[in-house]
Short mmCIF file of C-alpha atoms in Angstrom, two decimals:
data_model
loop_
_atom_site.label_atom_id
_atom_site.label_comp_id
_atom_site.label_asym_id
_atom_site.label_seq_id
_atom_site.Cartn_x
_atom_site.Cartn_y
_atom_site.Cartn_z
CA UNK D 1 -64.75 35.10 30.02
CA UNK D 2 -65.35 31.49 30.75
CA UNK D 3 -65.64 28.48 28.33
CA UNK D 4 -69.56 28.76 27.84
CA UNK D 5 -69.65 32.36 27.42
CA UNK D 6 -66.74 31.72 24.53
CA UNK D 7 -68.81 33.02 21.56
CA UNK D 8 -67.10 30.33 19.04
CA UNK D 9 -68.54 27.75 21.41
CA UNK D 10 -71.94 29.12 21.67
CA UNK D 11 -72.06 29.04 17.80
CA UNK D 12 -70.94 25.48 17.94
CA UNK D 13 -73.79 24.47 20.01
CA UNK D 14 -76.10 26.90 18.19
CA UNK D 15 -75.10 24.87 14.87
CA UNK D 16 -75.22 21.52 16.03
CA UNK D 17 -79.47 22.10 16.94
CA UNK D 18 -79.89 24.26 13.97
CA UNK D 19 -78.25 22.29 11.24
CA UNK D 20 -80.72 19.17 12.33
CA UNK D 21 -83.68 21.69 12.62
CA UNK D 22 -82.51 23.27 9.45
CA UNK D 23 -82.16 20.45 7.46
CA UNK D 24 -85.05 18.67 8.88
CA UNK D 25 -87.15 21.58 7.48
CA UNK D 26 -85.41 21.73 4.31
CA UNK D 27 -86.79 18.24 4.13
CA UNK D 28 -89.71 18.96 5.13
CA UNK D 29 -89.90 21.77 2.40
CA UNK D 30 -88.77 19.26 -0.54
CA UNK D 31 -91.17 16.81 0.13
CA UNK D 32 -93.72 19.09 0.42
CA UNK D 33 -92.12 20.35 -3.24
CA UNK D 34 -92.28 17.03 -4.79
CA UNK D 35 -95.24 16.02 -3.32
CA UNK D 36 -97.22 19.30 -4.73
CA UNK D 37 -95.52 19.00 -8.18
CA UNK D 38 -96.95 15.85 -7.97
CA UNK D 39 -100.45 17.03 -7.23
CA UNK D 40 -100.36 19.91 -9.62
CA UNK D 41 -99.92 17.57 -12.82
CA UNK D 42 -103.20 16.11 -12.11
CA UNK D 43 -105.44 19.51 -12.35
CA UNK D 44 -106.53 22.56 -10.50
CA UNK D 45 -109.25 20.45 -8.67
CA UNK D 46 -106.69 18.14 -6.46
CA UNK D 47 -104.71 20.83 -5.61
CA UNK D 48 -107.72 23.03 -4.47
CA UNK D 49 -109.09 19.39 -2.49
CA UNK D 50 -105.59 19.59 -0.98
CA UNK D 51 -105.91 23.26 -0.22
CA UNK D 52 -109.25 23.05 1.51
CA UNK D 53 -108.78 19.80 3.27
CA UNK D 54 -105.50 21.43 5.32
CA UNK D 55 -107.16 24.00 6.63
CA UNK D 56 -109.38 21.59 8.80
CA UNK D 57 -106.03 18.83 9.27
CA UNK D 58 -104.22 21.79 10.10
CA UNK D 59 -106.59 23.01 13.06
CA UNK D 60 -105.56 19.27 14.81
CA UNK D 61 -101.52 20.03 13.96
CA UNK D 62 -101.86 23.51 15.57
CA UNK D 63 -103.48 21.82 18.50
CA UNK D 64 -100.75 19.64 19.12
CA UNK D 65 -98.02 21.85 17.86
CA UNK D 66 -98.61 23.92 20.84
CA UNK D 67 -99.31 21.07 23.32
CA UNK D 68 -95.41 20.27 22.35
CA UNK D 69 -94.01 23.79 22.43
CA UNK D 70 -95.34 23.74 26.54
CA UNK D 71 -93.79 20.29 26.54
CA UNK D 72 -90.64 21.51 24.87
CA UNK D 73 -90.19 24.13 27.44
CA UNK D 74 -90.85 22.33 30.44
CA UNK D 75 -88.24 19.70 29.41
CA UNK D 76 -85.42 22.66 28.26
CA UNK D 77 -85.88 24.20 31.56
CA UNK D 78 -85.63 20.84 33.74
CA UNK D 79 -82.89 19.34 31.50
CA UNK D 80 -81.08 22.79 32.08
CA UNK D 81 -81.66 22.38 35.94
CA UNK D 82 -80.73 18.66 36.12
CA UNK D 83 -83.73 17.09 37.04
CA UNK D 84 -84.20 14.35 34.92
CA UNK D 85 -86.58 12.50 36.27
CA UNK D 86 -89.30 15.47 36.39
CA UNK D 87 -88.27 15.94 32.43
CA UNK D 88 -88.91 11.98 32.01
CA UNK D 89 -92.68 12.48 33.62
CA UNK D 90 -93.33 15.48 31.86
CA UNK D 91 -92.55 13.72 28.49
CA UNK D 92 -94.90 10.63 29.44
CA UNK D 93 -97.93 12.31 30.19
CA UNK D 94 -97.67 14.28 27.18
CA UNK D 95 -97.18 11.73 25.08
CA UNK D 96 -100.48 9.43 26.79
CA UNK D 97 -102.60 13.04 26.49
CA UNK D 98 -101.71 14.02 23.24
CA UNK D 99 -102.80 9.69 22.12
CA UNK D 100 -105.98 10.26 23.99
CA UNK D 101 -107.05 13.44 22.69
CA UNK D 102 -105.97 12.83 19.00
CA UNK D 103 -108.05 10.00 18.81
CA UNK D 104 -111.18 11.49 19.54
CA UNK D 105 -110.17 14.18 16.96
CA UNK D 106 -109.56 12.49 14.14
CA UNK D 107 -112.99 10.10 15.06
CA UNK D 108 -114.76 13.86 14.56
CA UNK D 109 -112.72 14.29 11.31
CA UNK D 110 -113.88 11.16 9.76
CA UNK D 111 -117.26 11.08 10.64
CA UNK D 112 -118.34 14.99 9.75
CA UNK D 113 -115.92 15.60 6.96
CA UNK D 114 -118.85 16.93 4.66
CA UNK D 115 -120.23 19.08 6.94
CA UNK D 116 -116.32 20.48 7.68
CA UNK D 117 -115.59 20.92 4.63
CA UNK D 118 -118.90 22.52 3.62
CA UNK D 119 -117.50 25.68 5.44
CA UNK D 120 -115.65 26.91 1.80
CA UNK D 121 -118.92 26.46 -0.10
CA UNK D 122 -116.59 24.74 -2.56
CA UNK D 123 -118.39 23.28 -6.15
CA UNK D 124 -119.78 19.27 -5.94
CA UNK D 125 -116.47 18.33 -7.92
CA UNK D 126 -113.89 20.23 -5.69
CA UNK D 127 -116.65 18.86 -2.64
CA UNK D 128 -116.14 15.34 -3.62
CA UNK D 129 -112.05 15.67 -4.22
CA UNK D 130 -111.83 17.14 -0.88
CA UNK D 131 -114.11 14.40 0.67
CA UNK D 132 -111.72 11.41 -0.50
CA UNK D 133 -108.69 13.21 0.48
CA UNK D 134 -109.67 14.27 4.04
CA UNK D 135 -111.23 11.07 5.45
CA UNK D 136 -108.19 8.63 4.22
CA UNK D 137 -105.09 11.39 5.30
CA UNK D 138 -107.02 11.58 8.69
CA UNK D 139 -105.86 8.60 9.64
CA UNK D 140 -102.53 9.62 9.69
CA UNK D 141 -103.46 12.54 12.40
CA UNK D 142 -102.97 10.46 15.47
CA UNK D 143 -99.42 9.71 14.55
CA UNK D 144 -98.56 12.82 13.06
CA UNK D 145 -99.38 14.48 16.38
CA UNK D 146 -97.36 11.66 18.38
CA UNK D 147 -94.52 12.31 16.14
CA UNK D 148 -94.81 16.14 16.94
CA UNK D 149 -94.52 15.69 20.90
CA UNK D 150 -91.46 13.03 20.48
CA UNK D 151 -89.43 15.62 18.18
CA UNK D 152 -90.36 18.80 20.42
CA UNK D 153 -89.48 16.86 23.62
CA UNK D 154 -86.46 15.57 21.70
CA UNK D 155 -85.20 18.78 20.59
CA UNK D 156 -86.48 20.56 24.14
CA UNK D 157 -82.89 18.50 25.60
CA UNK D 158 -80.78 19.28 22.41
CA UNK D 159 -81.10 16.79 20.02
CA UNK D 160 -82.49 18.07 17.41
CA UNK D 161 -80.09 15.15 14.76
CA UNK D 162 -83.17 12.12 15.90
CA UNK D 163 -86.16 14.39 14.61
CA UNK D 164 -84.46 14.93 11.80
CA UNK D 165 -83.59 11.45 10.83
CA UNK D 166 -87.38 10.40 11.47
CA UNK D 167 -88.44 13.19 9.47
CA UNK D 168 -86.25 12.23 6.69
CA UNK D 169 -87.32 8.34 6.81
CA UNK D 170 -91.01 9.96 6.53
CA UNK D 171 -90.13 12.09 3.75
CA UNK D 172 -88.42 9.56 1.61
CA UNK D 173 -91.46 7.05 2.17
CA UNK D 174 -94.01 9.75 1.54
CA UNK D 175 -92.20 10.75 -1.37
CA UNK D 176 -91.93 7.44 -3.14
CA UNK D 177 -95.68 6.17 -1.99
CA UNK D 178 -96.88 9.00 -3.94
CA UNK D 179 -95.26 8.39 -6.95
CA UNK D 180 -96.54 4.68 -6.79
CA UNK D 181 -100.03 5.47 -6.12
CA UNK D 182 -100.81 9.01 -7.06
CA UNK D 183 -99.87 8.00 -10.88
CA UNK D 184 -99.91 4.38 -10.78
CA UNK D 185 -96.22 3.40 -11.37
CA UNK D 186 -94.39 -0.06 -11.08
CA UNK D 187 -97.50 -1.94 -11.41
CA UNK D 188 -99.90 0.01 -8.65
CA UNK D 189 -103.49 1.22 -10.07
CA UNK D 190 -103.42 5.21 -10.76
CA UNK D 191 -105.33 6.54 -7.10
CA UNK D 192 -104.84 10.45 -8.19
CA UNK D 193 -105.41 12.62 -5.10
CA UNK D 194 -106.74 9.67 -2.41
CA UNK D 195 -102.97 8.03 -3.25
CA UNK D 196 -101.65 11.50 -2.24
CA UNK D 197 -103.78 10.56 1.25
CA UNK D 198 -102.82 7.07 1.03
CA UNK D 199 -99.36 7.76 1.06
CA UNK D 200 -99.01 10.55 3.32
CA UNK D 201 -100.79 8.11 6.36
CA UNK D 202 -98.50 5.72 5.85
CA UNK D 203 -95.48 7.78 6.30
CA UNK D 204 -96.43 9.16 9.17
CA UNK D 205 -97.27 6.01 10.96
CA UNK D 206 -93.44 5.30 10.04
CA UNK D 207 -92.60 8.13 11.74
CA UNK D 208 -94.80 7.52 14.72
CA UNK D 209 -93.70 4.01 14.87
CA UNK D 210 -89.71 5.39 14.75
CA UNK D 211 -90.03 8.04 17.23
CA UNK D 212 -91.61 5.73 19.66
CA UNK D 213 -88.68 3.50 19.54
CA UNK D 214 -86.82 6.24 20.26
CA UNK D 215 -88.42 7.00 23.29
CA UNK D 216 -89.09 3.22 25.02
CA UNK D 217 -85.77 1.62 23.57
CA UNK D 218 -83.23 0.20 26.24
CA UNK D 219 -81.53 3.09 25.64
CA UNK D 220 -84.49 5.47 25.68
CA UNK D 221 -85.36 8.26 27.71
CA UNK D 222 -88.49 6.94 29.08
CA UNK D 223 -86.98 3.23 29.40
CA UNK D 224 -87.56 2.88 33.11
CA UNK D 225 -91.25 4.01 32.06
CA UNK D 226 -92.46 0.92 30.31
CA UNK D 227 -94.45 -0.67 32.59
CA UNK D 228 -98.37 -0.78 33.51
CA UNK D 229 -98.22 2.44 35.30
CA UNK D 230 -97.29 3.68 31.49
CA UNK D 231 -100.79 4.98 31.23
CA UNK D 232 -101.23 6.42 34.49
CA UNK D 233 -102.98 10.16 34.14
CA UNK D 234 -101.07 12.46 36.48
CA UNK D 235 -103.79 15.57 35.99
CA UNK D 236 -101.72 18.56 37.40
CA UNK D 237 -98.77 17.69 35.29
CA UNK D 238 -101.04 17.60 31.95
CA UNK D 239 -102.53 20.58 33.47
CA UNK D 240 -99.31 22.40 33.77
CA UNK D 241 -97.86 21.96 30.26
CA UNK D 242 -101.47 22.39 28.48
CA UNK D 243 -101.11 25.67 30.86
CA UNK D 244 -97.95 26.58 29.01
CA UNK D 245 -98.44 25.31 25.52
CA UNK D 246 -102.08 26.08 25.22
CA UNK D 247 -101.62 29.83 24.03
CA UNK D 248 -98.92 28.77 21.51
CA UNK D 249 -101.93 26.39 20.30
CA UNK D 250 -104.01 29.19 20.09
CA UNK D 251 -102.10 31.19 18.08
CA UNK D 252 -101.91 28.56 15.56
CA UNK D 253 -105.42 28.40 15.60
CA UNK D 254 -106.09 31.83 15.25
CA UNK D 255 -103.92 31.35 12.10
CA UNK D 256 -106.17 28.26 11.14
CA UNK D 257 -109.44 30.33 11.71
CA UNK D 258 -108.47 32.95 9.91
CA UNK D 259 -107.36 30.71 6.74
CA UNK D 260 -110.80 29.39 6.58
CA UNK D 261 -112.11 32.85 5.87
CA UNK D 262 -109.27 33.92 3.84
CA UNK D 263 -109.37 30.02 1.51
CA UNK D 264 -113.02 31.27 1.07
CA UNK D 265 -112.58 34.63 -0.19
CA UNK D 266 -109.71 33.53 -2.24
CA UNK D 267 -111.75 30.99 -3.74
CA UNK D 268 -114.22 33.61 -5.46
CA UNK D 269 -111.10 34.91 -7.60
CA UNK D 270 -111.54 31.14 -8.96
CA UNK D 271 -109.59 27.49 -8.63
CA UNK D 272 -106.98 28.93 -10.83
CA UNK D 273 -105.99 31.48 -8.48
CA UNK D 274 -106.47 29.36 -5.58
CA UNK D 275 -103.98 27.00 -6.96
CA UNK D 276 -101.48 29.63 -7.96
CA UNK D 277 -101.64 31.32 -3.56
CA UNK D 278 -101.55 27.27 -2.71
CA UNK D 279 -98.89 26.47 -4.57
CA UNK D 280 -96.94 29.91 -3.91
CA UNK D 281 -97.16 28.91 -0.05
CA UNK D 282 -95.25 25.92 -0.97
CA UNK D 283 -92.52 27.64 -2.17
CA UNK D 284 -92.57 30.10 -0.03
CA UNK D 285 -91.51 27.44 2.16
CA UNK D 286 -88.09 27.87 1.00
CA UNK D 287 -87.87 30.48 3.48
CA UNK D 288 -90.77 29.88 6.30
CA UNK D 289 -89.17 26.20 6.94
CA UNK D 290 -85.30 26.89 7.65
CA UNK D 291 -86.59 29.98 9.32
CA UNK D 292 -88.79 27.78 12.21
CA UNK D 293 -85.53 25.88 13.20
CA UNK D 294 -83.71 29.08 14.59
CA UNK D 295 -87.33 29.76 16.60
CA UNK D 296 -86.93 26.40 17.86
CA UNK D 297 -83.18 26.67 18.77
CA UNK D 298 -84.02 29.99 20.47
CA UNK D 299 -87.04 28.52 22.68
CA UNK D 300 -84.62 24.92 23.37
CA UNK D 301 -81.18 26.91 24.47
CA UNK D 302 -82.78 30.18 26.39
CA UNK D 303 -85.31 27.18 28.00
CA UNK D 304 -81.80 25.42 28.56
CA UNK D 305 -80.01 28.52 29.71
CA UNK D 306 -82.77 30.15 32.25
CA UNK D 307 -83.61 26.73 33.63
CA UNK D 308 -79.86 26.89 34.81
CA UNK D 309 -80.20 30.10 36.08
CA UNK D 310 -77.76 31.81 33.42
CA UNK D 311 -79.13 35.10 32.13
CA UNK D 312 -76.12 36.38 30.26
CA UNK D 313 -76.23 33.30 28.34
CA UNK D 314 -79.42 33.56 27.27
CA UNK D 315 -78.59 36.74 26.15
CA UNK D 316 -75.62 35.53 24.05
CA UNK D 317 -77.80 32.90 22.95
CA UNK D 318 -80.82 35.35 21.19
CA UNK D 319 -77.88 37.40 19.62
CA UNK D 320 -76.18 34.90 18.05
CA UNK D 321 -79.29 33.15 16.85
CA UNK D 322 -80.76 36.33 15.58
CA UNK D 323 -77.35 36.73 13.38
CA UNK D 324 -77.81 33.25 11.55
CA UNK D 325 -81.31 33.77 11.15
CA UNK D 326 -80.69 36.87 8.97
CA UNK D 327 -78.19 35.49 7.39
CA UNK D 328 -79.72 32.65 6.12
CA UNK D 329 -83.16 34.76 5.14
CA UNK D 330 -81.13 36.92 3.15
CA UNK D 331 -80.49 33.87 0.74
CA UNK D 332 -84.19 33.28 0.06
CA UNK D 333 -85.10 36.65 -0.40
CA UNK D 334 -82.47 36.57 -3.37
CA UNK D 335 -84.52 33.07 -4.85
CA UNK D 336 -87.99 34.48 -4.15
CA UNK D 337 -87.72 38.04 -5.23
CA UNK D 338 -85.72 37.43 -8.49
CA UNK D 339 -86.55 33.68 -9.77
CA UNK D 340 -90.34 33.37 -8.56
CA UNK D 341 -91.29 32.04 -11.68
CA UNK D 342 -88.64 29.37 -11.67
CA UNK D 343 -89.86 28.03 -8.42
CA UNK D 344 -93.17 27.83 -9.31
CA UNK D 345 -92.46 26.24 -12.47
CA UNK D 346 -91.29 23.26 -10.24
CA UNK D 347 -94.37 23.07 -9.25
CA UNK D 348 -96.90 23.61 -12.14
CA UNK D 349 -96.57 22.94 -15.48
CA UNK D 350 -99.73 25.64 -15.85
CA UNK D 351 -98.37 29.30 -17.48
CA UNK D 352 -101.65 31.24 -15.74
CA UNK D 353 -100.88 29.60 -12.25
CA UNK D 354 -96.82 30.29 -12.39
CA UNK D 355 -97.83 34.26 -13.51
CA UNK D 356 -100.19 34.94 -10.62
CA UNK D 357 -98.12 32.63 -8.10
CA UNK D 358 -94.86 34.57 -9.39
CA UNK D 359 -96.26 37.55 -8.30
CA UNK D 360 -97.31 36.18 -4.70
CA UNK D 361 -93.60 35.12 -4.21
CA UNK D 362 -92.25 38.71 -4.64
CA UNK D 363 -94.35 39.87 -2.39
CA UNK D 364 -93.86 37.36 0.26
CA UNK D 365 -89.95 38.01 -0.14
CA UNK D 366 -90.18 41.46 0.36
CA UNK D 367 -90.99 40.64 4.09
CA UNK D 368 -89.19 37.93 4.60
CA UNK D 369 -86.44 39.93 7.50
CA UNK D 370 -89.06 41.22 9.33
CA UNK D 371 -91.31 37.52 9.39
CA UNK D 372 -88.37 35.81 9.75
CA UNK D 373 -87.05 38.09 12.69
CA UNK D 374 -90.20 38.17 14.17
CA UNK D 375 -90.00 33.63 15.02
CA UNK D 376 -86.39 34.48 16.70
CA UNK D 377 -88.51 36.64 18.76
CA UNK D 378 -91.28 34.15 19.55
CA UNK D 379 -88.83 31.57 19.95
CA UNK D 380 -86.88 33.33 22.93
CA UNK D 381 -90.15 34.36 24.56
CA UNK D 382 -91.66 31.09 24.74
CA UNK D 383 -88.15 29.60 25.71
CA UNK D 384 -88.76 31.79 29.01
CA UNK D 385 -92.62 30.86 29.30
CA UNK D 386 -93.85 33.74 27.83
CA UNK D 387 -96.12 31.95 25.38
CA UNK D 388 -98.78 34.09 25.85
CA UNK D 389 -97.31 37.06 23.90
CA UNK D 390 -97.05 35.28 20.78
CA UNK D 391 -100.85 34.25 20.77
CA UNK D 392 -101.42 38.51 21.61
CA UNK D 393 -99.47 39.29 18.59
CA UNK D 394 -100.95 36.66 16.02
CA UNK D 395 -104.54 37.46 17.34
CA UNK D 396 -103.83 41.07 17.22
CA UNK D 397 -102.37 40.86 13.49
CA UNK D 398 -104.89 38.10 11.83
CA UNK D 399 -108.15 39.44 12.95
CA UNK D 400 -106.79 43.16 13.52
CA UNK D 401 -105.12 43.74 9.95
CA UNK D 402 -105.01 40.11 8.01
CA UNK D 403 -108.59 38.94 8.14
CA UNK D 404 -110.89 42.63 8.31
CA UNK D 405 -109.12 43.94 5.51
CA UNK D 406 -108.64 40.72 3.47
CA UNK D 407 -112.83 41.34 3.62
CA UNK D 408 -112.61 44.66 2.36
CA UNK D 409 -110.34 44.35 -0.30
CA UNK D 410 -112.29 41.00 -1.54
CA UNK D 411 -116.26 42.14 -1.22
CA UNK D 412 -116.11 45.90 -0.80
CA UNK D 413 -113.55 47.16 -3.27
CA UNK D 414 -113.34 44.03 -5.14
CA UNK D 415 -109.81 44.17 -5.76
CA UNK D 416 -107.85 41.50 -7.49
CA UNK D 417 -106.28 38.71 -5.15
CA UNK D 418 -102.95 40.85 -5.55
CA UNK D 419 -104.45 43.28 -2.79
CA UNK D 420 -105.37 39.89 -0.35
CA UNK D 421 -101.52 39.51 -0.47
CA UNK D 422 -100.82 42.95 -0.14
CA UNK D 423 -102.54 43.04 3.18
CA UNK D 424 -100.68 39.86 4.25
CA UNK D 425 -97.37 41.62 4.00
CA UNK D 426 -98.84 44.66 6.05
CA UNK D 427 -99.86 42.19 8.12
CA UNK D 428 -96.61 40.19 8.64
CA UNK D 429 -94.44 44.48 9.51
CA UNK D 430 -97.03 44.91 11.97
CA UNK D 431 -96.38 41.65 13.72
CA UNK D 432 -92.64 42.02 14.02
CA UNK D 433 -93.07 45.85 15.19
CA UNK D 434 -95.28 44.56 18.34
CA UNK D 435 -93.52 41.28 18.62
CA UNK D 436 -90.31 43.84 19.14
CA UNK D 437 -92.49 45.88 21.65
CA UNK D 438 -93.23 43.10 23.90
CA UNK D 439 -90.23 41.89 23.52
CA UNK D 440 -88.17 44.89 24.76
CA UNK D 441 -91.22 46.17 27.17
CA UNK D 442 -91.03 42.17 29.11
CA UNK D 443 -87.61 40.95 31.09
CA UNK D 444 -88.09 37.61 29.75
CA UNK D 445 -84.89 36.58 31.30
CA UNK D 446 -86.49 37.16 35.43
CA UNK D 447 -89.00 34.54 34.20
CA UNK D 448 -88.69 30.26 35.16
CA UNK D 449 -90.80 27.69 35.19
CA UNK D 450 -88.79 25.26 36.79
#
């Protein structure tokens, strides 16, 4: 066996992307924590705004989160075959697409945020909350989704220790410009849930701003790029990684689409039990966040591996990942399953909301393996080009299982929101049964790009 098929070296290179990934999530997680407990201690109405007003933001980050998955593939398979200077153009025209299209985006955002936001049919108080929030945190949209093409890109050649970094920097600003502004500390007027916004924006124009750097330093990967052919549209290349990373986009979406259905059926249980599913997806996050790093090792080292022609590494690669994903799932189980209530009291002061959101935690942990599993899975498979399949399987499960019966449970057998989360975890088994399917039925190690 030769050095790179030495498993202790495989695991060394496995750990030095997922740590980053891992602990970039984790941050992401905490902020997202602190930022929450924040928003909780005002009242059920700002974290309902907040609830409503991500499922539109969140139909521009699924966009772009799959616009940087094709990205991320295309560059893991060129920077596996040597051929930098293809990776360099690749990353370039992503990054001057992604600016264009964001802008118009978050234009439509700004402008038609009543009428969006009308979709929940939520009360003129929760309306108005919503309203404030949406409009000031979309300006943050065009940078968030610049920020999400330099990380994927970044972590597409193995360094996954820069995205991290940024996302700590934006973290650690977002965290202490909502502290300033949501409650008015050191001096700064009290803004509530539009200092939440406020704050948010800010930190990811940091990020932005950092990442970008990054990229056009002297020592940057697209150095030699800074010129006035910088904005120079090369159509077929655009074409070819919106090819690729489209379907991973529309799986997100389909996940975004079906939220807006499921946010307004949950919202006839009530705010109360709105805010207890909102704030139990936060913690959930214990779990979902870590969990996303190994998907992205998976798609960044069998990208890596296939792009230099080495099957039996990619091979290694899935195992190995597939081990530490377990392994580390098997931790939050433990926290969600048997001390819900203690992570919800982080964030909610509010005995009713830590009950019901206890109770959507135990659930959720129950299926953690199989969810968890299942983005190992997707990761590998886009990794090879494949990114397709995952868009089959989250179509097939959200408006298959998730969203149909979701209706059935809320407006045919009225049920309490308890069976809405049953179905989820149904839901979630079903998806990591076909994902397995597909994954064993397709040789995704025959398949390049590059």
């Amino acid at each position: 066996m030769t050095e790179k098929y030495d498993i202790k070296l495989i695991n060394k290179r496995i750990i030095s992307m997922i740590l980053p990934v891992a602990f970039e999530g984790v941050l992401q997680m905490s902020a997202g924590l602190v930022m929450m407990g924040f928003i909780g201690r005002i009242d059920v109405i700002a974290v309902s705004a907040l609830g409503i007003s991500q499922r539109i933001t969140q139909m521009v980050w699924a966009l772009f989160k799959g616009i940087t998955t094709g990205a991320s593939v295309f560059v893991a398979q060129y920077y596996g075959a040597k051929e930098p200077e293809k990776m360099k153009h690749v990353i370039q025209q992503t990054v001057i697409s992604t600016i264009l299209l964001v802008l118009l985006l978050q234009a439509g955002i700004y402008l038609f945020s009543s009428q969006l936001l009308s979709i929940f049919d939520p009360s003129p108080e929760l309306l108005k909350s919503a309203n404030i929030y949406i409009r000031t945190v979309s300006f943050g949209l065009p940078f968030i989704a610049v920020s999400l093409v330099i990380g994927g890109v970044l972590q597409g050649m193995g360094n996954a220790k820069t995205p991290m970094i940024i996302t700590m920097i934006m973290n650690i600003i977002n965290i202490f410009l909502g502290y300033l502004l949501i409650f008015g500390n050191l001096g700064f007027k009290p803004m509530g849930i539009k200092g939440a916004a406020i704050a948010t924006a800010l930190s990811q124009f940091a990020a932005c701003m950092i990442g970008l750097y990054v990229l056009l330093s002297k020592n940057g990967v697209l150095n030699s790029y800074l010129n006035k052919d910088f904005f120079r549209i090369d159509l077929t290349q655009i074409k070819s990684v919106y090819r690729v990373g489209l379907p991973t986009s529309m799986e997100s979406m389909f996940w975004q689409l079906a939220a807006i259905i499921l946010t307004r059926s949950i919202l006839t249980y009530g705010e109360t039990a709105f805010a207890a599913h909102q704030l139990g997806l936060q913690a959930e996050s214990i779990s979902y966040m870590p969990s996303t790093g190994f998907g992205i090792a998976a798609t960044a080292f069998i990208g890596q591996a296939l792009g230099a022609g080495d099957k039996k590494l990619a091979k290694t690669y899935l195992k190995q990942i597939m081990k530490g994903s377990l392994a580390i799932t098997s931790i939050s189980v433990t926290i969600l399953v048997f001390f819900p209530k203690v992570m919800m009291s982080l964030l909610t002061d509010n005995p009713e909301v830590i009950n019901l959101g206890a109770i959507y935690l135990i659930l959720m942990g129950l299926v953690q393996i199989p969810q968890n599993a299942s983005h190992v899975l997707v990761g590998a498979m886009r990794g090879a080009g494949y990114t397709n399949i995952p868009m089959l399987v989250a179509g097939t499960g959200l408006w298959g299982i998730r969203v149909p019966f979701t209706l059935v449970v809320v407006y045919l057998l009225k049920l309490p929101i308890i069976g809405i989360w049953v179905v989820m975890c149904i839901d979630l088994v079903f998806r990591f049964l076909f994902n397995l399917v597909l994954y064993k039925k397709k040789n995704i190690y025959d398949k390049t790009l590059v």
